[in-house]
XYZ file of N, CA and C in Angstrom:
588
model
N 70.055 -95.408 115.782
C 70.450 -96.573 116.645
C 71.333 -97.648 115.754
N 72.036 -98.380 116.483
C 72.780 -99.272 115.827
C 72.709 -100.626 116.093
N 72.906 -101.587 115.386
C 72.746 -103.096 115.719
C 73.382 -103.919 114.844
N 73.625 -105.171 115.251
C 74.368 -106.060 114.582
C 73.237 -107.291 114.320
N 73.532 -108.181 113.413
C 72.606 -109.252 113.103
C 73.350 -110.496 112.356
N 72.717 -111.399 112.141
C 73.249 -112.641 111.589
C 72.170 -112.928 110.394
N 72.689 -113.473 109.330
C 71.829 -113.878 108.185
C 72.255 -114.959 107.567
N 71.506 -115.841 106.817
C 71.710 -116.926 106.138
C 70.655 -117.307 105.360
N 71.031 -118.166 104.322
C 69.947 -118.584 103.199
C 70.604 -119.283 102.081
N 69.947 -119.040 100.798
C 70.350 -119.859 99.668
C 70.532 -118.975 98.636
N 71.421 -119.568 97.700
C 71.852 -118.768 96.329
C 71.344 -119.522 95.233
N 71.251 -118.813 94.076
C 71.178 -119.399 92.707
C 72.081 -118.508 92.147
N 73.087 -119.350 91.638
C 74.338 -118.664 90.942
C 74.515 -119.168 89.452
N 74.881 -118.276 88.691
C 75.335 -118.630 87.323
C 76.265 -117.366 86.827
N 77.026 -117.895 85.610
C 77.777 -116.956 85.124
C 77.111 -116.595 83.539
N 76.961 -115.297 83.371
C 76.346 -114.947 82.001
C 77.485 -114.811 80.960
N 77.573 -115.540 80.069
C 78.718 -115.702 79.081
C 78.220 -116.289 77.835
N 78.942 -115.924 76.708
C 78.890 -116.644 75.620
C 79.780 -117.801 75.264
N 80.668 -117.755 76.140
C 81.831 -118.877 76.058
C 81.575 -120.224 76.387
N 80.692 -120.256 77.487
C 80.340 -121.682 77.957
C 78.769 -121.851 77.953
N 78.356 -123.081 77.927
C 76.937 -123.426 78.294
C 76.845 -123.653 79.627
N 75.961 -122.755 80.417
C 76.024 -122.832 81.792
C 74.501 -123.062 82.166
N 74.584 -123.639 83.562
C 73.008 -123.877 84.077
C 73.201 -123.380 85.709
N 72.418 -122.468 85.959
C 72.610 -122.170 87.561
C 72.049 -123.272 88.453
N 72.701 -123.245 89.541
C 72.396 -124.113 90.647
C 72.304 -123.644 91.922
N 71.707 -124.273 92.978
C 71.570 -123.794 94.205
C 72.684 -123.982 95.332
N 73.023 -122.925 96.088
C 74.220 -123.109 97.001
C 73.604 -122.239 98.393
N 74.513 -121.971 99.116
C 73.939 -121.358 100.388
C 75.000 -120.170 100.771
N 74.459 -119.427 101.602
C 75.239 -118.154 102.061
C 74.888 -117.653 103.502
N 75.800 -116.965 104.078
C 75.488 -116.733 105.548
C 76.544 -115.590 106.060
N 76.298 -114.899 106.997
C 77.359 -113.977 107.451
C 76.611 -112.935 108.537
N 77.329 -111.891 108.536
C 77.045 -110.811 109.769
C 76.663 -109.521 109.059
N 75.728 -108.815 109.684
C 75.452 -107.461 109.189
C 75.604 -106.324 110.414
N 76.035 -105.284 110.041
C 75.886 -104.093 111.049
C 74.865 -102.978 110.561
N 73.733 -102.941 111.270
C 72.741 -102.232 110.761
C 72.713 -100.576 111.477
N 72.456 -99.748 110.685
C 72.395 -98.455 111.404
C 71.027 -97.771 111.137
N 70.160 -97.636 111.951
C 68.676 -97.231 111.738
C 68.708 -95.667 111.992
N 68.181 -95.056 111.041
C 68.174 -93.731 111.044
C 66.676 -93.094 111.113
N 66.119 -92.886 112.298
C 64.715 -92.792 112.452
C 63.988 -91.544 111.594
N 64.704 -90.376 111.510
C 64.320 -89.217 110.783
C 64.629 -89.174 109.323
N 65.202 -90.045 108.714
C 65.518 -90.060 107.159
C 64.672 -91.058 106.627
N 64.721 -91.097 105.233
C 63.934 -91.873 104.338
C 64.633 -93.309 104.234
N 65.872 -93.343 104.693
C 66.716 -94.620 104.537
C 67.511 -94.865 105.729
N 67.781 -96.172 105.726
C 68.755 -96.818 106.701
C 70.095 -97.262 105.907
N 71.009 -97.580 106.722
C 72.160 -98.270 105.899
C 72.603 -99.570 106.601
N 73.354 -100.344 106.015
C 73.976 -101.662 106.529
C 75.220 -101.748 105.828
N 76.200 -102.397 106.577
C 77.330 -103.101 106.380
C 77.339 -104.675 106.556
N 77.627 -105.401 105.414
C 77.429 -107.007 105.204
C 78.558 -107.659 105.019
N 78.964 -108.590 105.841
C 79.974 -109.605 105.342
C 79.463 -110.771 105.201
N 79.550 -111.493 103.998
C 78.835 -112.672 103.685
C 79.887 -113.820 103.026
N 79.727 -115.020 103.410
C 80.526 -116.167 102.804
C 79.503 -116.962 102.151
N 79.919 -117.444 101.077
C 78.848 -118.404 100.313
C 79.670 -119.518 99.736
N 78.748 -120.558 99.409
C 79.306 -121.869 98.487
C 78.274 -121.837 97.122
N 78.695 -121.289 96.142
C 77.960 -121.196 95.068
C 78.092 -122.638 94.016
N 77.101 -122.968 93.247
C 77.250 -124.000 92.466
C 76.454 -123.621 91.175
N 77.369 -124.189 89.973
C 76.668 -124.164 88.672
C 77.268 -125.306 87.924
N 76.705 -125.430 86.752
C 77.069 -126.522 85.800
C 77.531 -125.979 84.548
N 78.258 -126.561 83.895
C 78.938 -126.092 82.597
C 79.135 -127.385 81.842
N 78.566 -127.454 80.408
C 78.547 -128.486 79.623
C 79.846 -128.776 78.907
N 80.150 -129.993 79.060
C 81.463 -130.538 78.469
C 81.158 -132.053 78.153
N 82.240 -132.728 77.296
C 82.019 -134.102 76.823
C 83.478 -134.689 76.939
N 83.510 -136.128 76.984
C 84.652 -136.724 76.991
C 85.570 -136.586 75.795
N 84.990 -136.440 74.803
C 85.897 -136.115 73.606
C 85.060 -135.060 72.960
N 85.671 -134.287 71.857
C 84.996 -133.342 71.290
C 83.940 -133.747 70.309
N 83.709 -134.912 69.814
C 82.563 -135.330 68.913
C 81.416 -136.142 70.035
N 81.786 -136.396 71.328
C 80.757 -137.078 72.202
C 79.718 -136.087 72.669
N 78.647 -136.653 72.936
C 77.479 -135.948 73.675
C 77.878 -135.277 74.895
N 77.683 -133.965 75.043
C 77.806 -133.384 76.331
C 77.174 -133.645 77.323
N 77.611 -133.387 78.567
C 76.943 -133.384 79.817
C 77.161 -132.203 80.764
N 76.517 -132.180 81.828
C 76.743 -130.980 82.711
C 77.571 -131.264 83.765
N 78.715 -130.704 83.836
C 79.546 -130.817 84.909
C 79.445 -129.853 86.047
N 79.495 -130.424 87.360
C 79.054 -129.508 88.478
C 80.394 -128.966 88.829
N 80.423 -127.485 89.049
C 81.401 -126.774 89.765
C 80.993 -125.955 90.946
N 81.861 -125.806 91.819
C 81.466 -124.876 92.970
C 82.546 -123.648 93.063
N 82.057 -122.585 93.762
C 82.697 -121.469 93.784
C 82.543 -120.849 95.204
N 83.638 -120.633 96.095
C 83.409 -120.242 97.243
C 83.873 -118.683 97.231
N 82.953 -117.791 97.765
C 83.082 -116.597 97.620
C 82.986 -115.778 99.190
N 83.679 -114.541 99.081
C 83.527 -113.639 100.577
C 83.204 -112.329 99.826
N 81.895 -111.788 100.496
C 81.417 -110.311 99.923
C 81.451 -109.449 100.947
N 81.830 -108.340 100.723
C 81.635 -107.100 101.564
C 80.587 -106.140 100.989
N 79.655 -105.718 101.524
C 78.761 -104.977 100.855
C 78.295 -103.652 101.869
N 77.774 -102.493 100.993
C 77.421 -101.346 101.886
C 76.178 -101.007 101.223
N 74.800 -101.189 101.798
C 73.600 -101.124 101.212
C 72.957 -99.900 101.911
N 72.170 -99.197 100.912
C 71.250 -98.168 101.415
C 69.827 -98.850 101.276
N 68.923 -98.780 102.188
C 67.778 -99.279 102.578
C 66.568 -98.290 102.413
N 66.076 -97.967 101.314
C 64.875 -96.970 101.098
C 63.791 -97.657 101.715
N 63.101 -96.603 102.679
C 62.100 -97.071 103.527
C 60.866 -96.795 102.792
N 60.226 -98.002 102.145
C 58.812 -98.067 101.424
C 57.806 -98.007 102.521
N 57.970 -98.769 103.560
C 56.756 -98.935 104.671
C 57.705 -98.863 105.951
N 58.252 -97.862 106.295
C 59.004 -97.842 107.401
C 60.098 -98.660 107.367
N 60.494 -99.514 108.575
C 61.505 -100.345 108.467
C 60.998 -101.903 108.099
N 59.555 -101.828 108.068
C 58.977 -103.180 107.674
C 59.287 -103.612 106.124
N 59.373 -102.678 105.345
C 59.594 -102.907 104.000
C 60.727 -101.996 103.244
N 61.605 -102.371 102.876
C 62.706 -101.403 102.018
C 63.104 -101.925 100.792
N 63.602 -100.861 100.202
C 64.236 -101.264 98.686
C 65.599 -101.083 98.945
N 66.570 -102.168 98.643
C 67.903 -102.225 99.077
C 68.779 -102.019 97.818
N 69.788 -101.239 97.872
C 70.731 -100.996 96.782
C 72.096 -100.657 97.258
N 73.238 -101.271 96.641
C 74.573 -100.825 96.890
C 75.607 -101.493 96.203
N 76.955 -101.187 96.455
C 78.051 -101.909 95.918
C 78.446 -103.084 96.785
N 78.977 -104.136 96.056
C 79.444 -105.398 96.678
C 80.878 -105.572 96.051
N 81.764 -105.648 96.951
C 83.287 -106.103 96.549
C 83.269 -107.628 97.063
N 83.746 -108.293 95.974
C 83.919 -109.885 96.158
C 85.313 -110.376 96.025
N 85.589 -111.144 96.832
C 86.762 -112.283 96.450
C 86.403 -113.632 96.330
N 86.983 -114.282 95.509
C 86.392 -115.757 95.103
C 87.589 -116.591 95.110
N 87.438 -117.817 95.244
C 88.287 -118.829 94.995
C 88.400 -119.373 93.470
N 88.844 -120.621 93.234
C 88.944 -121.143 91.881
C 87.420 -121.616 91.632
N 87.258 -121.811 90.270
C 86.133 -122.412 90.068
C 86.294 -124.131 90.160
N 85.906 -124.678 91.130
C 86.390 -125.977 91.479
C 85.508 -127.209 90.932
N 86.018 -127.799 89.982
C 85.255 -129.132 89.613
C 84.931 -130.157 90.490
N 83.972 -130.453 90.641
C 83.583 -131.247 91.858
C 83.927 -132.935 91.487
N 84.024 -133.263 90.269
C 84.321 -134.704 89.943
C 85.635 -134.629 89.394
N 86.692 -135.054 90.103
C 88.076 -134.897 89.534
C 88.224 -135.836 88.525
N 87.420 -137.013 88.173
C 87.548 -137.724 87.256
C 87.441 -137.163 85.875
N 86.579 -135.988 85.806
C 86.238 -135.572 84.763
C 87.146 -134.219 84.232
N 88.178 -134.164 84.757
C 89.087 -132.971 84.642
C 89.479 -132.782 83.085
N 89.552 -134.063 82.266
C 89.950 -133.902 80.921
C 88.866 -133.810 79.939
N 87.737 -133.729 80.549
C 86.526 -133.529 79.633
C 86.621 -132.084 78.716
N 86.194 -132.189 77.614
C 86.378 -130.917 76.806
C 85.032 -130.022 76.748
N 85.397 -128.766 77.031
C 84.116 -127.959 77.316
C 83.471 -127.780 75.942
N 82.272 -127.833 76.180
C 81.470 -127.734 74.784
C 81.666 -126.393 73.920
N 81.780 -126.615 72.778
C 82.086 -125.452 71.718
C 83.713 -125.186 71.539
N 84.541 -125.978 72.168
C 85.865 -126.162 72.081
C 86.474 -127.478 71.593
N 87.744 -127.436 70.977
C 88.322 -128.628 70.847
C 89.453 -129.217 71.566
N 89.957 -128.182 72.443
C 91.188 -128.508 73.309
C 90.906 -127.896 74.704
N 89.954 -127.151 74.882
C 89.768 -126.507 76.182
C 89.207 -127.547 77.243
N 89.865 -127.935 78.334
C 89.570 -128.973 79.330
C 88.794 -128.320 80.508
N 88.017 -129.108 81.117
C 87.236 -128.937 82.108
C 88.164 -128.346 83.439
N 89.277 -128.750 83.451
C 90.103 -128.322 84.526
C 90.845 -126.783 84.152
N 90.789 -126.648 82.914
C 91.503 -125.414 82.382
C 90.846 -123.998 82.777
N 89.632 -124.182 83.222
C 88.818 -123.016 83.293
C 88.677 -122.494 84.905
N 89.720 -123.230 85.739
C 89.401 -123.170 87.167
C 89.800 -121.658 87.687
N 90.889 -121.180 87.044
C 91.738 -119.979 87.533
C 90.989 -118.766 87.061
N 89.741 -118.472 87.565
C 89.210 -117.186 87.148
C 89.548 -116.130 88.020
N 88.993 -114.996 87.634
C 89.372 -113.577 88.285
C 89.000 -113.512 89.677
N 89.777 -113.164 90.679
C 89.613 -113.357 92.116
C 88.864 -112.221 92.716
N 89.071 -111.038 92.171
C 88.541 -109.785 92.756
C 87.485 -109.343 91.706
N 86.125 -109.187 92.190
C 85.173 -108.598 91.352
C 84.315 -107.617 92.071
N 83.901 -106.659 91.359
C 83.036 -105.565 91.783
C 81.638 -105.865 91.258
N 80.752 -105.945 92.273
C 79.257 -106.121 91.888
C 78.343 -105.021 92.333
N 77.142 -105.146 91.994
C 76.114 -104.178 92.280
C 74.846 -105.076 92.926
N 74.253 -104.530 93.901
C 73.219 -105.396 94.627
C 71.865 -104.624 94.619
N 70.644 -105.286 94.249
C 69.388 -104.603 94.433
C 68.553 -105.699 94.859
N 67.620 -105.376 95.864
C 66.492 -106.235 96.499
C 65.674 -105.447 97.337
N 64.974 -106.471 97.998
C 63.818 -106.114 98.890
C 63.997 -106.790 100.318
N 63.809 -106.110 101.282
C 63.648 -106.742 102.681
C 62.502 -106.260 103.363
N 61.816 -107.398 103.889
C 60.569 -107.256 104.514
C 60.429 -108.109 105.855
N 59.986 -107.399 106.818
C 59.739 -108.192 108.153
C 59.009 -107.188 109.256
N 59.139 -107.888 110.363
C 58.677 -107.017 111.559
C 59.600 -107.320 112.749
N 59.708 -105.982 113.498
C 60.717 -106.132 114.518
C 62.097 -106.174 114.060
N 62.507 -107.489 114.660
C 64.086 -107.720 114.379
C 64.236 -108.666 113.407
N 63.253 -109.322 112.919
C 63.364 -110.418 112.009
C 62.947 -109.758 110.390
N 63.731 -110.008 109.551
C 63.388 -109.672 108.101
C 63.733 -110.837 107.073
N 63.137 -110.905 106.123
C 63.362 -111.848 104.963
C 63.926 -110.836 103.988
N 65.021 -111.317 103.160
C 65.611 -110.424 102.232
C 65.871 -111.189 101.060
N 65.256 -110.504 100.045
C 65.687 -111.045 98.448
C 66.490 -110.268 97.820
N 67.653 -110.735 97.229
C 68.652 -109.765 96.528
C 69.150 -110.515 95.324
N 69.434 -109.510 94.428
C 70.083 -110.035 93.039
C 71.261 -109.107 93.054
N 72.410 -109.944 92.862
C 73.917 -109.456 92.695
C 74.331 -109.707 91.432
N 74.557 -108.728 90.615
C 75.310 -108.651 89.200
C 76.665 -108.278 89.142
N 77.508 -108.891 88.543
C 78.775 -108.610 88.532
C 79.235 -107.721 87.358
N 79.645 -106.594 87.761
C 80.193 -105.508 86.686
C 81.415 -105.764 86.078
N 82.398 -106.583 86.749
C 83.750 -107.017 86.131
C 83.506 -108.215 85.643
N 84.602 -108.562 84.626
C 84.776 -109.849 83.987
C 85.223 -110.874 84.901
N 84.318 -111.775 85.222
C 84.754 -112.706 86.260
C 85.674 -113.872 85.564
N 85.534 -113.900 84.120
C 86.406 -114.852 83.353
C 87.699 -114.209 82.882
N 87.874 -112.911 83.211
C 89.063 -112.153 82.515
C 90.430 -112.836 82.781
N 90.621 -113.372 83.919
C 91.989 -114.017 84.077
C 92.101 -115.073 83.174
N 91.105 -115.859 82.664
C 91.504 -116.887 81.537
C 91.986 -116.307 80.358
N 91.872 -115.054 80.164
C 92.480 -114.345 78.931
C 94.152 -114.280 78.988
N 94.607 -114.386 80.411
C 96.103 -114.339 80.624
C 96.716 -115.576 80.543
N 96.023 -116.590 80.419
C 96.357 -118.171 80.589
C 96.882 -118.619 79.263
N 97.788 -119.413 79.388
C 98.112 -119.935 77.690
C 97.342 -121.317 77.650
N 96.089 -121.120 76.912
C 95.201 -122.270 76.891
C 95.376 -122.854 75.650
N 96.028 -122.441 74.667
C 96.558 -123.007 73.323
C 95.099 -123.437 72.750
N 94.350 -122.309 72.582
C 93.115 -122.318 71.773
C 93.418 -121.982 70.156
N 92.480 -122.756 69.510
C 92.644 -122.537 68.041
C 92.493 -121.290 67.559
N 91.201 -120.594 68.105
C 91.151 -119.207 67.613
C 91.631 -118.229 68.733
N 91.563 -117.125 68.467
C 91.780 -115.946 69.571
C 90.909 -115.352 70.394
N 89.833 -116.301 70.667
C 88.565 -115.859 71.313
C 88.843 -115.424 72.964
N 88.313 -114.321 73.073
C 88.370 -113.712 74.543
C 87.341 -114.348 75.346
N 87.569 -114.420 76.710
C 86.562 -115.014 77.614
C 85.927 -113.678 78.312
N 84.723 -113.661 78.305
C 83.873 -112.533 79.170
C 82.743 -113.194 79.729
N 82.546 -112.951 81.038
C 81.329 -113.300 81.707
C 81.139 -112.618 82.892
N 79.935 -112.550 83.291
C 79.447 -111.679 84.271
C 78.642 -112.326 85.401
N 78.960 -112.154 86.770
C 78.241 -113.118 87.805
C 76.812 -112.709 87.857
N 75.947 -113.674 88.164
C 74.551 -113.538 88.200
C 74.119 -114.288 89.573
N 73.714 -113.727 90.682
C 73.546 -114.337 91.823
C 72.123 -113.910 92.318
N 71.281 -114.954 92.715
C 70.011 -114.385 93.488
C 70.177 -115.122 94.909
N 70.062 -114.142 95.808
C 70.119 -114.742 97.377
C 68.760 -114.675 98.043
N 68.323 -115.423 98.664
C 67.139 -115.269 99.687
C 67.687 -115.615 100.975
N 67.545 -114.825 101.898
C 68.118 -114.903 103.345
C 67.159 -114.350 104.354
N 67.216 -115.076 105.520
C 66.588 -114.616 106.766
C 67.430 -113.904 107.667
N 67.126 -112.682 108.021
C 68.047 -111.786 108.875
C 67.372 -111.652 110.331
N 68.319 -111.843 111.180
C 67.927 -111.612 112.657
C 68.782 -110.469 113.158
N 68.178 -109.351 113.666
C 68.989 -108.273 114.298
C 69.073 -108.574 115.681
N 70.241 -108.517 116.423
C 70.235 -108.626 117.852
C 70.313 -107.472 118.466
């Protein structure tokens, strides 16, 4: 049997990188799911389209010698995923795993007055310079869904297989050294899912 549903909840987002000093922050996520219930199999499948506003902080300072502070950034993402749901206890508890294709906007600095802050660990890299990150990303998702009837709670971890900072390597940032940017997305999602 097939069904559709809506889901929404919160995210905890970070970029795992040696280039910047980051701190994860809370955001929100919501979207639609198309659920295929396969009664005589050990799994179900679902297609999901999710939009999220994610937040994280990156350390920077007014000058290269000043004390750094956490600058708040936000990142808007659109994700399409195809998940397999292994039935641990029927449809009441499943182990979820599958690929996620993601498109995201720029890494947007929330306080425009701090665009000229210098990113910690650098002498000339400004807070505004790191906005244009990679737009298309391939991720993997793993999680647990639990519930009764048509209501589920889903906890999920989404890891970025591709370099979300890769596009910065093509920019002319005039860095002193030839350091390459590399980072992988790390996102925890906790959502409530209602199947209609």
